[in-house]
XYZ file of C-alpha atoms in Angstrom:
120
model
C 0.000 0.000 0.000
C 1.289 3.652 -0.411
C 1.640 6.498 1.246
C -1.149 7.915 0.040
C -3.627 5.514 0.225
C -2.281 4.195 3.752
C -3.230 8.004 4.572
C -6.386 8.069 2.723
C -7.547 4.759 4.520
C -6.292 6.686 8.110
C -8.453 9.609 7.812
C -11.177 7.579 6.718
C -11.035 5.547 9.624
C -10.459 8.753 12.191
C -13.783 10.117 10.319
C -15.473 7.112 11.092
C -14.031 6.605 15.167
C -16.550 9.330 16.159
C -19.300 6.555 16.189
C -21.759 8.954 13.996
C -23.523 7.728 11.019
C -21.852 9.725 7.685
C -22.306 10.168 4.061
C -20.117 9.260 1.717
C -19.798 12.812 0.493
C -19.503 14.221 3.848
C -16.385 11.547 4.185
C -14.969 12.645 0.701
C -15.187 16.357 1.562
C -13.674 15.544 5.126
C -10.489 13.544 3.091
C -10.607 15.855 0.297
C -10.725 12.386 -2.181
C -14.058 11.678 -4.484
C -16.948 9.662 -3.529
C -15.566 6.757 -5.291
C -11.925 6.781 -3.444
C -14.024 6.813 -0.541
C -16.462 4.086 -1.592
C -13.665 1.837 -2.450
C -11.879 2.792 0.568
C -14.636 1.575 2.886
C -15.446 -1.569 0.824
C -11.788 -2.741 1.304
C -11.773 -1.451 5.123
C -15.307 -3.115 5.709
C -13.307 -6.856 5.142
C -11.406 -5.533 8.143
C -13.340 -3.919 10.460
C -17.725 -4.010 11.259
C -18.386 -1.073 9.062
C -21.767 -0.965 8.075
C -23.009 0.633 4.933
C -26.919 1.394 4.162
C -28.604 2.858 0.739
C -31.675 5.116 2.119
C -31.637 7.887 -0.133
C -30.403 11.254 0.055
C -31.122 11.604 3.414
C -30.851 7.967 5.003
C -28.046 6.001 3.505
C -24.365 6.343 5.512
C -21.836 4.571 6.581
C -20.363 3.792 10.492
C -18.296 2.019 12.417
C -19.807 -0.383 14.870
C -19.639 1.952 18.468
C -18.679 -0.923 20.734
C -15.712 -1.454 18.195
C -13.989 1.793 18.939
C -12.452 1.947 22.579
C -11.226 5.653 23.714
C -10.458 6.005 19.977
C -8.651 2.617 19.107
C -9.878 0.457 16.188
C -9.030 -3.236 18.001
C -7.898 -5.604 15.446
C -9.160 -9.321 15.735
C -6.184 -10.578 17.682
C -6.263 -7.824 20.023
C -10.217 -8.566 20.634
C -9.558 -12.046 21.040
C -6.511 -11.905 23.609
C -9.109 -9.422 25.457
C -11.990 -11.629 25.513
C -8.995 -14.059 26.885
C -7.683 -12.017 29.541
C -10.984 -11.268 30.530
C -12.329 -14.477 30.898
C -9.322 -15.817 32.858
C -10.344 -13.863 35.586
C -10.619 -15.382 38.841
C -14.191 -14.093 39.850
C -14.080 -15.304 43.168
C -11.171 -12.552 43.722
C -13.971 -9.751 42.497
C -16.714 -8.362 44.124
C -20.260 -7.959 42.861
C -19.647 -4.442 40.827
C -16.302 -5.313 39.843
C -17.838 -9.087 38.473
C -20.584 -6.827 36.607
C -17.615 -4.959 34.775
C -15.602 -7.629 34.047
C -19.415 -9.309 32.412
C -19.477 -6.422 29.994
C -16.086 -6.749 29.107
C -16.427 -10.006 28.263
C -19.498 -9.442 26.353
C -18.032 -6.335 24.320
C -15.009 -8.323 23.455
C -16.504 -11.680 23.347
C -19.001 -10.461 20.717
C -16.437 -8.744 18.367
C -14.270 -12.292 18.425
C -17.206 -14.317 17.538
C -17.330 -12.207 13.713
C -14.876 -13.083 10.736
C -13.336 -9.072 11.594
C -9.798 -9.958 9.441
């Protein structure tokens, strides 16, 4: 990959990290590329990461990035998720009590979901 399209892909991702729904022309304008660099950015990105496009018209159709994906701004990739989900469920609970145990349930979940998908 170049430069310039490892860049393109980049700011097409940091677009997408703010968990909003977006058009593809507000993207393009945003990355200063055409609608189609951006369409064929997000088609190759979407075998990668749970981006989800949607036709709807002018004003329904977008594109997003799955919210529990993104965590304080990180795009996890699959191994990461997975060695999470891990972690997490190596935890001794009997070491926990009951709020930390409800925590460490949602972590599991959150990461635990995100394994269970073909994300790579």
């Amino acid at each position: 990959m170049d430069l310039r399209r490892a860049s393109i892909t980049a700011d097409i991702l940091n677009v997408l990290t703010d968990g909003k729904i977006h058009k593809m022309r507000e993207i393009a304008e945003i990355v200063e590329v055409s609608e189609t660099t951006v369409r064929n950015h997000i088609r190759s990105l979407s075998y990668r990461y749970p981006i989800e496009t949607f036709r709807g018209g002018e004003k329904k159709g977008g594109v997003y990035l799955e919210k529990d994906y993104i965590i304080s701004g990180h795009i996890f990739t699959k191994a990461e998720l997975q060695f999470g989900a891990k972690v997490f469920a190596s935890l001794s609970r009997a070491e926990l009590d009951e709020d930390e145990q409800k925590v460490l349930d949602t972590f599991i979940r959150i990461f635990a979901a995100h394994t269970e998908k073909e994300i790579l």
